[in-house]
Coordinates of C-alpha atoms in Angstrom, one line a residue:
M1493 CA 0.0 0.0 0.0
T1494 CA 1.2 3.5 -0.9
W1495 CA -0.4 6.7 0.2
A1496 CA -0.9 9.6 -2.2
F1497 CA -1.6 13.2 -1.3
G1498 CA -1.1 16.2 -3.7
D1499 CA 2.1 15.6 -5.7
F1500 CA 3.4 13.2 -3.0
R1501 CA 3.5 9.5 -2.6
L1502 CA 4.6 7.8 0.6
D1503 CA 5.4 4.1 0.7
P1504 CA 5.7 3.0 4.3
E1505 CA 7.0 -0.5 3.4
R1506 CA 9.9 0.9 1.3
F1507 CA 10.3 3.8 3.8
Q1508 CA 10.2 6.4 1.0
L1509 CA 8.6 9.7 0.3
S1510 CA 8.6 10.9 -3.3
R1511 CA 7.3 14.0 -5.1
C1512 CA 6.4 13.8 -8.8
G1513 CA 8.3 10.5 -8.9
K1514 CA 11.5 11.8 -7.4
P1515 CA 12.6 10.8 -3.9
V1516 CA 12.5 13.3 -1.1
R1517 CA 15.4 12.8 1.3
L1518 CA 14.4 12.9 5.0
E1519 CA 15.9 11.9 8.3
P1520 CA 14.5 8.6 9.4
Q1521 CA 12.8 10.1 12.5
V1522 CA 11.0 12.7 10.3
L1523 CA 9.8 10.0 7.9
S1524 CA 8.7 7.8 10.8
L1525 CA 6.7 10.7 12.2
L1526 CA 5.1 11.4 8.8
I1527 CA 4.1 7.7 8.4
H1528 CA 2.6 7.6 11.9
L1529 CA 0.5 10.7 11.3
I1530 CA -0.8 9.5 8.0
R1531 CA -1.5 6.0 9.3
N1532 CA -3.5 7.6 12.2
R1533 CA -5.1 10.4 10.1
D1534 CA -8.6 9.6 11.4
H1535 CA -7.7 11.1 14.8
M1536 CA -5.4 13.5 16.6
V1537 CA -2.1 12.0 17.5
S1538 CA -0.9 13.2 21.0
K1539 CA 2.7 14.1 21.7
D1540 CA 3.0 11.1 24.0
E1541 CA 1.9 8.8 21.2
L1542 CA 4.5 10.4 18.9
V1543 CA 7.2 9.9 21.4
T1544 CA 6.3 6.2 21.8
A1545 CA 6.1 5.6 18.0
V1546 CA 9.0 7.7 16.8
W1547 CA 11.4 7.9 19.8
H1548 CA 10.4 4.5 21.2
G1549 CA 9.5 6.0 24.6
Q1550 CA 12.8 7.7 25.2
A1551 CA 12.9 11.1 26.9
V1552 CA 12.6 13.8 24.3
S1553 CA 12.0 17.6 24.6
D1554 CA 9.0 19.5 23.1
A1555 CA 11.6 21.4 21.1
S1556 CA 12.8 18.1 19.4
I1557 CA 9.2 17.2 18.6
S1558 CA 8.6 20.6 17.1
S1559 CA 11.8 20.4 15.1
R1560 CA 10.8 17.1 13.5
V1561 CA 7.2 18.3 12.8
R1562 CA 8.7 21.4 11.2
S1563 CA 10.9 19.3 9.0
A1564 CA 8.0 17.1 8.0
R1565 CA 6.0 20.1 7.0
Q1566 CA 8.8 21.5 5.0
A1567 CA 9.2 18.2 3.1
V1568 CA 5.5 18.2 2.1
G1569 CA 5.2 21.9 1.2
D1570 CA 3.4 22.9 4.3
D1571 CA 4.2 25.4 7.0
G1572 CA 3.2 26.3 10.6
T1573 CA 0.9 29.1 9.3
Q1574 CA -1.0 27.4 6.5
Q1575 CA -1.2 23.9 8.1
S1576 CA -3.0 22.4 5.1
V1577 CA -1.2 19.1 5.6
I1578 CA -0.3 18.8 9.3
R1579 CA -2.4 20.7 11.7
T1580 CA -1.4 21.5 15.3
V1581 CA -3.9 20.9 18.0
H1582 CA -2.6 23.4 20.5
G1583 CA -1.4 21.9 23.7
R1584 CA -2.4 18.4 22.7
G1585 CA -0.9 17.0 19.5
F1586 CA -1.1 16.9 15.7
R1587 CA -3.3 15.6 12.9
F1588 CA -2.7 14.8 9.3
V1589 CA -5.5 16.7 7.4
A1590 CA -4.6 16.5 3.7
E1591 CA -6.8 14.3 1.6
V1592 CA -5.1 10.9 1.2
T1593 CA -5.8 8.1 -1.3
T1594 CA -4.3 4.7 -1.4
V1595 CA -2.6 3.4 -4.6
P1596 CA -0.8 0.2 -5.6
P1597 CA 2.9 0.4 -4.7
V1598 CA 5.7 0.2 -7.3
H1599 CA 6.9 -3.4 -7.3
A1600 CA 10.4 -3.2 -5.8
A1601 CA 11.8 -6.3 -7.6
S1602 CA 10.9 -5.1 -11.1
A1603 CA 12.2 -1.6 -10.3
E1604 CA 15.5 -2.9 -9.0
A1605 CA 15.9 -5.2 -11.9
S1606 CA 15.7 -2.3 -14.3
G1607 CA 18.0 -0.3 -12.2
E1608 CA 15.3 2.3 -11.5
A1609 CA 13.1 3.1 -8.6
A1610 CA 11.4 6.4 -7.9
G1611 CA 13.1 8.5 -10.5
G1612 CA 16.2 6.4 -11.1
E1613 CA 17.3 5.8 -7.4
I1614 CA 17.5 2.2 -6.3
V1615 CA 15.5 1.8 -3.1
H1616 CA 15.8 -1.4 -1.1
Q1617 CA 12.5 -2.8 0.0
S1618 CA 11.7 -2.5 3.7
S1619 CA 14.8 -0.3 4.2
G1620 CA 15.3 1.6 7.4
R1621 CA 16.6 4.5 5.3
P1622 CA 15.8 5.5 1.8
G1623 CA 18.1 3.8 -0.7
G1624 CA 20.3 2.6 2.1
L1625 CA 21.4 6.1 2.8
P1626 CA 22.8 6.9 6.2
G1627 CA 21.2 9.5 8.3
G1628 CA 20.4 10.4 11.9
R1629 CA 21.6 8.6 15.0
P1630 CA 21.9 4.8 14.4
S1631 CA 19.2 2.8 16.1
I1632 CA 19.1 -0.9 17.2
A1633 CA 16.5 -3.4 18.2
V1634 CA 17.6 -6.3 20.4
L1635 CA 15.3 -9.3 20.0
P1636 CA 14.6 -12.0 22.5
F1637 CA 17.0 -15.0 21.8
Q1638 CA 15.7 -18.1 20.1
R1639 CA 16.0 -21.1 22.4
L1640 CA 17.3 -24.4 21.2
G1641 CA 17.3 -27.4 23.4
M1642 CA 17.1 -25.4 26.6
V1643 CA 16.1 -27.0 29.8
P1644 CA 13.0 -25.2 31.4
A1645 CA 15.1 -23.8 34.3
L1646 CA 17.4 -22.0 31.9
A1647 CA 14.9 -20.9 29.2
I1648 CA 14.5 -17.6 30.9
L1649 CA 18.0 -16.7 29.8
G1650 CA 16.6 -16.1 26.3
D1651 CA 14.9 -13.0 27.7
A1652 CA 17.2 -12.1 30.5
I1653 CA 20.4 -11.7 28.5
P1654 CA 18.8 -9.5 25.8
H1655 CA 17.3 -7.4 28.6
E1656 CA 20.8 -6.9 30.1
I1657 CA 22.1 -6.0 26.7
I1658 CA 19.4 -3.4 26.2
E1659 CA 20.3 -1.8 29.6
A1660 CA 24.0 -1.7 28.7
L1661 CA 23.5 -0.3 25.2
S1662 CA 21.2 2.4 26.6
R1663 CA 24.3 3.9 28.2
L1664 CA 25.7 4.6 24.7
R1665 CA 24.8 8.2 23.8
W1666 CA 25.5 7.6 20.1
L1667 CA 23.1 4.7 19.7
A1668 CA 19.3 4.8 19.9
V1669 CA 18.1 1.6 21.6
I1670 CA 14.5 0.5 21.1
A1671 CA 12.8 -0.4 24.3
R1672 CA 12.2 -3.9 25.4
G1673 CA 8.4 -3.3 25.5
S1674 CA 8.5 -2.9 21.7
T1675 CA 11.0 -5.5 20.7
F1676 CA 9.8 -8.4 22.9
R1677 CA 6.3 -8.0 21.4
L1678 CA 7.7 -9.4 18.2
R1679 CA 8.9 -12.6 19.8
Q1680 CA 6.9 -14.8 17.4
Q1681 CA 8.0 -12.8 14.3
A1682 CA 11.7 -12.5 15.2
A1683 CA 12.8 -14.6 12.2
D1684 CA 11.1 -12.2 9.8
L1685 CA 13.6 -9.3 9.6
D1686 CA 11.4 -7.5 7.0
L1687 CA 8.5 -7.4 9.4
V1688 CA 10.6 -6.5 12.4
S1689 CA 12.5 -3.7 10.7
N1690 CA 9.3 -2.2 9.3
A1691 CA 7.5 -2.4 12.7
L1692 CA 10.4 -0.9 14.7
T1693 CA 12.1 1.3 12.0
A1694 CA 15.4 0.1 13.5
R1695 CA 18.6 0.5 11.4
Y1696 CA 20.2 -2.5 13.1
I1697 CA 18.8 -5.7 14.6
L1698 CA 20.6 -7.8 17.1
S1699 CA 19.4 -11.4 17.2
G1700 CA 20.7 -14.4 19.0
I1701 CA 20.4 -18.2 19.6
I1702 CA 20.9 -19.7 23.0
E1703 CA 21.4 -23.4 23.5
C1704 CA 22.7 -26.1 25.9
P1705 CA 25.2 -28.4 24.1
D1706 CA 27.1 -30.9 26.2
R1707 CA 26.4 -29.4 29.7
S1708 CA 27.4 -25.9 28.5
I1709 CA 25.7 -22.7 27.5
A1710 CA 26.3 -21.3 24.0
V1711 CA 25.1 -18.0 22.7
T1712 CA 25.4 -17.0 19.0
L1713 CA 25.0 -13.3 18.3
E1714 CA 24.3 -11.7 14.9
L1715 CA 24.1 -8.0 14.0
T1716 CA 22.2 -7.2 10.8
D1717 CA 22.0 -4.0 8.8
T1718 CA 18.2 -3.8 8.0
S1719 CA 18.7 -1.7 4.8
S1720 CA 21.0 -4.1 3.1
R1721 CA 20.3 -7.4 5.0
E1722 CA 24.1 -7.7 5.5
I1723 CA 25.5 -9.3 8.6
V1724 CA 27.7 -6.6 10.0
W1725 CA 29.1 -8.7 12.9
A1726 CA 28.6 -12.1 14.4
D1727 CA 30.2 -14.2 17.3
R1728 CA 29.6 -17.2 19.4
L1729 CA 30.4 -17.4 23.2
V1730 CA 30.4 -20.7 25.2
A1731 CA 30.8 -21.4 28.9
P1732 CA 30.2 -24.4 31.2
L1733 CA 26.8 -24.5 32.9
G1734 CA 28.4 -23.6 36.2
E1735 CA 29.7 -20.3 34.8
I1736 CA 26.4 -18.8 33.6
G1737 CA 26.8 -15.6 35.6
D1738 CA 30.3 -15.0 34.1
L1739 CA 29.0 -15.7 30.6
R1740 CA 26.2 -13.2 30.9
A1741 CA 28.6 -10.5 32.0
R1742 CA 31.1 -11.5 29.3
I1743 CA 28.4 -11.3 26.6
V1744 CA 27.3 -7.8 27.5
A1745 CA 30.8 -6.4 27.7
H1746 CA 32.0 -8.2 24.5
L1747 CA 28.9 -7.0 22.6
V1748 CA 29.1 -3.4 23.7
S1749 CA 32.7 -3.1 22.7
A1750 CA 32.1 -4.8 19.4
L1751 CA 29.2 -2.5 18.5
E1752 CA 31.4 0.5 19.4
V1753 CA 33.7 -0.6 16.5
H1754 CA 31.5 -2.2 13.9
I1755 CA 28.4 0.1 13.7
P1756 CA 30.4 3.3 13.3
F1757 CA 32.6 1.5 10.7
N1758 CA 29.5 0.4 8.8
E1759 CA 27.9 3.9 9.1
A1760 CA 31.1 5.5 7.7
R1761 CA 31.3 3.0 4.9
L1762 CA 27.7 3.8 3.8
A1763 CA 28.2 7.5 4.2
R1764 CA 31.2 7.4 1.8
L1765 CA 29.0 5.9 -0.9
S1766 CA 26.6 8.8 -0.7
D1767 CA 26.6 12.3 -2.0
P1768 CA 28.7 14.3 0.4
E1769 CA 26.4 17.3 0.1
G1770 CA 23.5 15.2 1.3
L1771 CA 25.0 13.9 4.5
D1772 CA 23.6 14.9 7.8
A1773 CA 25.4 15.5 11.1
W1774 CA 25.6 11.9 12.2
A1775 CA 26.9 10.7 8.8
N1776 CA 29.7 13.3 8.8
Y1777 CA 30.5 12.4 12.4
H1778 CA 31.0 8.7 11.5
I1779 CA 33.2 9.5 8.6
G1780 CA 35.3 11.7 10.9
L1781 CA 35.7 8.8 13.4
G1782 CA 37.0 6.6 10.5
H1783 CA 39.8 9.1 10.0
L1784 CA 40.3 9.9 13.6
Y1785 CA 42.0 6.6 14.6
R1786 CA 44.6 6.6 11.8
F1787 CA 46.7 9.2 13.7
T1788 CA 48.3 10.8 10.7
A1789 CA 48.4 14.6 10.1
A1790 CA 46.4 14.1 6.9
D1791 CA 43.7 12.0 8.5
T1792 CA 43.5 14.2 11.6
A1793 CA 42.9 17.2 9.3
L1794 CA 40.2 15.2 7.4
A1795 CA 38.5 14.2 10.6
Q1796 CA 38.4 17.8 11.7
V1797 CA 36.7 18.8 8.4
C1798 CA 34.1 16.1 8.9
F1799 CA 33.3 17.2 12.5
E1800 CA 33.1 20.8 11.4
R1801 CA 30.6 19.8 8.7
A1802 CA 28.6 17.9 11.3
L1803 CA 28.4 21.1 13.4
R1804 CA 27.3 23.1 10.5
A1805 CA 24.5 20.6 10.0
D1806 CA 23.7 20.6 13.8
P1807 CA 25.3 23.3 15.9
Q1808 CA 24.1 21.5 19.1
F1809 CA 25.7 18.2 18.3
A1810 CA 27.8 17.4 21.4
R1811 CA 29.7 14.5 19.9
A1812 CA 31.0 16.7 17.0
H1813 CA 32.5 19.0 19.6
A1814 CA 34.1 16.0 21.4
G1815 CA 35.5 14.9 18.0
L1816 CA 37.1 18.3 17.5
S1817 CA 38.5 18.1 21.0
F1818 CA 40.0 14.8 20.0
T1819 CA 41.6 16.2 16.7
S1820 CA 43.0 19.2 18.6
F1821 CA 44.4 16.8 21.3
L1822 CA 46.2 14.8 18.5
D1823 CA 47.5 18.1 17.1
A1824 CA 49.1 18.9 20.4
F1825 CA 50.0 15.4 21.6
L1826 CA 51.6 14.3 18.3
H1827 CA 53.0 17.8 17.5
L1828 CA 51.1 17.8 14.2
T1829 CA 51.0 21.6 14.4
P1830 CA 53.7 24.1 15.2
D1831 CA 51.5 25.7 17.8
S1832 CA 50.8 22.9 20.3
A1833 CA 49.7 25.4 23.0
S1834 CA 46.9 26.7 20.8
A1835 CA 45.9 23.1 19.9
A1836 CA 45.7 22.2 23.6
R1837 CA 43.5 25.2 24.3
D1838 CA 41.2 24.2 21.4
A1839 CA 41.0 20.6 22.8
R1840 CA 39.9 22.0 26.2
R1841 CA 37.4 24.5 24.6
H1842 CA 35.7 21.9 22.5
A1843 CA 35.5 19.4 25.3
E1844 CA 33.9 22.0 27.6
R1845 CA 31.3 22.8 24.9
S1846 CA 30.6 19.1 24.4
L1847 CA 29.9 18.7 28.1
E1848 CA 27.7 21.8 28.1
L1849 CA 25.6 20.1 25.4
D1850 CA 25.6 16.6 26.9
A1851 CA 27.2 16.1 30.3
L1852 CA 26.4 12.4 30.4
D1853 CA 28.2 11.4 27.2
P1854 CA 31.2 9.2 28.1
F1855 CA 33.0 10.4 25.0
A1856 CA 32.7 14.0 26.1
N1857 CA 34.1 13.2 29.5
F1858 CA 36.9 11.1 28.0
T1859 CA 38.0 14.0 25.7
M1860 CA 37.8 16.4 28.7
G1861 CA 40.0 14.1 30.8
R1862 CA 42.7 13.7 28.1
T1863 CA 43.0 17.5 27.8
F1864 CA 44.6 17.5 31.3
W1865 CA 47.4 15.2 30.0
L1866 CA 48.4 18.2 27.9
T1867 CA 48.6 20.4 30.9
D1868 CA 50.4 17.8 33.1
E1869 CA 47.4 17.6 35.5
P1870 CA 46.9 13.8 35.8
D1871 CA 44.9 13.9 39.0
I1872 CA 42.2 16.1 37.4
A1873 CA 42.4 13.9 34.3
A1874 CA 41.7 10.8 36.4
D1875 CA 38.5 12.3 37.8
W1876 CA 37.1 13.0 34.4
L1877 CA 38.1 9.5 33.1
A1878 CA 36.5 7.9 36.1
R1879 CA 33.3 9.7 35.3
A1880 CA 33.5 8.4 31.7
T1881 CA 33.8 4.8 32.8
A1882 CA 31.1 5.2 35.4
L1883 CA 28.7 6.4 32.7
N1884 CA 29.7 3.4 30.5
P1885 CA 31.3 0.6 32.5
N1886 CA 32.1 -1.1 29.2
Y1887 CA 34.1 1.8 27.8
A1888 CA 37.4 0.3 26.7
Q1889 CA 39.1 3.5 25.7
G1890 CA 38.1 5.1 29.0
F1891 CA 39.9 2.4 30.9
Y1892 CA 42.9 2.7 28.5
A1893 CA 43.1 6.5 29.2
T1894 CA 42.7 5.7 32.9
A1895 CA 45.8 3.4 32.7
F1896 CA 47.8 6.1 30.9
T1897 CA 46.9 8.6 33.7
E1898 CA 47.9 6.1 36.4
M1899 CA 51.2 5.4 34.6
L1900 CA 52.1 9.1 34.6
T1901 CA 52.0 9.1 38.4
G1902 CA 53.7 5.6 38.7
Q1903 CA 50.7 3.7 40.1
A1904 CA 51.7 0.3 38.7
P1905 CA 48.8 -1.9 40.1
A1906 CA 46.2 0.5 39.0
T1907 CA 47.8 0.9 35.5
F1908 CA 47.9 -2.8 34.9
A1909 CA 44.4 -3.4 36.2
A1910 CA 42.9 -0.7 33.9
L1911 CA 44.9 -2.1 30.9
D1912 CA 43.7 -5.6 31.6
T1913 CA 40.1 -4.3 31.7
S1914 CA 40.5 -2.3 28.4
L1915 CA 42.0 -5.3 26.6
H1916 CA 39.3 -7.6 27.9
L1917 CA 36.6 -5.3 26.7
S1918 CA 38.2 -4.5 23.3
P1919 CA 41.0 -6.9 22.1
L1920 CA 40.9 -5.3 18.6
D1921 CA 40.6 -1.7 19.7
P1922 CA 41.9 1.1 17.4
L1923 CA 44.0 2.2 20.3
L1924 CA 45.5 -1.2 20.9
Y1925 CA 49.0 0.0 20.2
G1926 CA 48.5 2.6 23.0
M1927 CA 47.4 0.0 25.5
H1928 CA 50.6 -2.1 24.8
G1929 CA 52.7 1.1 24.8
V1930 CA 51.5 2.2 28.2
R1931 CA 52.2 -1.2 29.7
A1932 CA 55.8 -1.0 28.2
Q1933 CA 56.2 2.5 29.7
M1934 CA 55.1 1.3 33.1
L1935 CA 57.5 -1.7 32.9
I1936 CA 60.3 0.7 32.1
Q1937 CA 59.5 2.6 35.4
Q1938 CA 59.7 -0.7 37.2
E1939 CA 63.1 -1.5 35.6
D1940 CA 61.7 -4.7 34.0
H1941 CA 63.4 -3.8 30.7
E1942 CA 63.1 -7.2 29.0
A1943 CA 59.3 -7.3 29.5
A1944 CA 59.1 -3.6 28.5
A1945 CA 60.9 -4.3 25.2
G1946 CA 58.6 -7.2 24.4
W1947 CA 55.4 -5.2 25.0
A1948 CA 56.9 -2.1 23.2
D1949 CA 57.7 -4.3 20.1
R1950 CA 54.1 -5.5 20.1
A1951 CA 52.9 -1.9 20.4
A1952 CA 55.1 -0.5 17.7
T1953 CA 54.1 -3.2 15.2
T1954 CA 50.4 -2.8 15.8
P1955 CA 48.6 -1.1 12.8
G1956 CA 48.2 2.6 13.4
A1957 CA 51.1 3.0 15.8
H1958 CA 52.6 6.5 15.6
Y1959 CA 56.2 7.6 16.0
L1960 CA 56.0 8.1 19.8
I1961 CA 55.2 4.4 20.2
S1962 CA 58.3 3.6 18.1
M1963 CA 60.3 5.8 20.5
I1964 CA 59.1 3.8 23.5
A1965 CA 60.2 0.6 21.6
L1966 CA 63.6 2.2 20.9
A1967 CA 64.1 3.2 24.6
A1968 CA 62.9 -0.2 26.0
N1969 CA 65.0 -2.2 23.6
G1970 CA 68.1 -0.1 24.3
L1971 CA 67.6 -0.4 28.0
A1972 CA 67.3 -4.2 27.6
G1973 CA 70.6 -4.3 25.7
R1974 CA 68.9 -5.2 22.5
H1975 CA 70.7 -2.6 20.5
D1976 CA 70.1 -4.0 17.0
Q1977 CA 66.4 -3.9 17.6
A1978 CA 66.7 -0.4 19.1
A1979 CA 68.5 0.7 15.9
R1980 CA 65.7 -0.6 13.8
W1981 CA 63.2 1.3 15.8
R1982 CA 65.3 4.4 15.4
Q1983 CA 65.1 4.1 11.6
K1984 CA 61.3 3.8 11.8
V1985 CA 61.0 6.9 14.1
R1986 CA 63.1 8.9 11.6
R1987 CA 61.0 7.7 8.8
L1988 CA 57.7 8.5 10.5
R1989 CA 58.9 11.8 12.0
P1990 CA 62.3 13.1 10.8
D1991 CA 62.3 16.0 13.3
A1992 CA 61.4 13.9 16.3
T1993 CA 63.2 14.8 19.5
A1994 CA 63.5 13.7 23.1
A1995 CA 61.5 16.8 24.0
H1996 CA 58.5 15.4 21.9
Y1997 CA 58.7 12.2 23.9
F1998 CA 58.7 13.7 27.3
A1999 CA 56.0 16.2 26.4
A2000 CA 53.8 13.2 25.4
F2001 CA 54.7 11.1 28.4
P2002 CA 55.3 13.5 31.3
T2003 CA 55.9 10.8 33.9
R2004 CA 56.7 11.8 37.5
D2005 CA 59.3 9.1 38.0
T2006 CA 62.6 11.0 37.6
A2007 CA 64.9 7.9 37.7
S2008 CA 63.2 6.3 34.7
R2009 CA 63.0 9.6 32.9
A2010 CA 66.8 9.9 33.2
R2011 CA 67.4 6.4 31.9
V2012 CA 65.1 7.0 28.9
A2013 CA 66.7 10.3 28.2
A2014 CA 70.1 8.8 28.1
E2015 CA 69.0 6.0 25.8
L2016 CA 67.3 8.4 23.4
Q2017 CA 70.5 10.5 23.4
R2018 CA 72.5 7.4 22.6
Y2019 CA 70.5 7.1 19.4
G2020 CA 70.7 10.7 18.4
F2021 CA 67.5 12.2 19.9

């Protein structure tokens, strides 16, 4: 079924609005709002009903509702004065008042076969976004797990584990999580992804199978992009029956960390396939993240451009300011700019603005904490980073940054504990080289130079490692008497950063342990730094 009004056609199954045969690009929330109003055009739709249908019951301000209604009106040629399509019932809600007729939908299969749909743009049927285009904050629906061969006493885990996952994912400010009350209603239809994605308008679906093979518990997880039906990520975790509690905690932590990597990567991939001029704030943000973790001058500059575009699209976008704090931090920390002091001030300024806009975002608190590394105030940094990991106990990079901070003040047990947590949460993290590098730096302070050299080698050979990590490897190997290996790392440092100096090293790692600083300084001097 397709609805027609004026020059417009809206196909709810294909999630597309078109005018005179040409697609109209809208954010998913705006299109969901429009669909809900037309579907319920026989009565007034209250604001509470809109919040349930479009925002899935999450807390939302009247200003946000008004903004989405205004965008919907603009898309269909209406305005707040004329109100010939969407009428406001003051203080109560909204009603779709334009005359609507139903017409047969364009057959998606024939359109895709000819390479045309709605004016030449291929549109995937039942897509969570028109033509698979990215837009808006990513959303996810976590379905109850399918039970296979479960004993009755353990069958409840098929609901309990997804519930715990929903609670954990709800801490992520960048991901919209559909409430259990909606997702669990589709228990019997969970295998029909078309039906589920249409009913919930979720961009991603997390499904699972739980079973009891050979006196153990096994959980298979699968993350699907609803627009393309591609499996973005999948994994299987197994534990003995006696370790069910540990398995439940492990599933939640493992999943949160995996989604922190795989969904942004997928969002950035889709955004790069789209017209850059048509990208919204979130799409630009995800492309920026893709550049952010490459730690080169060129990629840091590109990330900055993406975050600035995101802010032009949405000046109140807290995460874009946090992204700019991150790029400014890299400019100062890696000395990518001749004016490191100015970059440090920009890092603090953007972190402060991000916190003003969303004080509960772990990423904003993380970037704020790291700005205090640049001003040699590790105690203040530790407080902000502790807040970040309290807001999201599965925040691997928050624990890594905590380990770095503890290393600066020589707190070895706290350093190693935070590193172990971060590696457990995210064994393939983009900052993996940093985790290994911090461990090596702490081992240098403990004068365990053999172990330090081993960890430093692992750090410096990890993809993405920057020149400062190679300097740790040089110093650790030199102190361990492995001078041939130290010489190889010297060559790599000079290749990555020809003007690198010992001053760069100590500016990045301002440790309080004077004895280890003296040993490292002597070793760097031996190799010409």
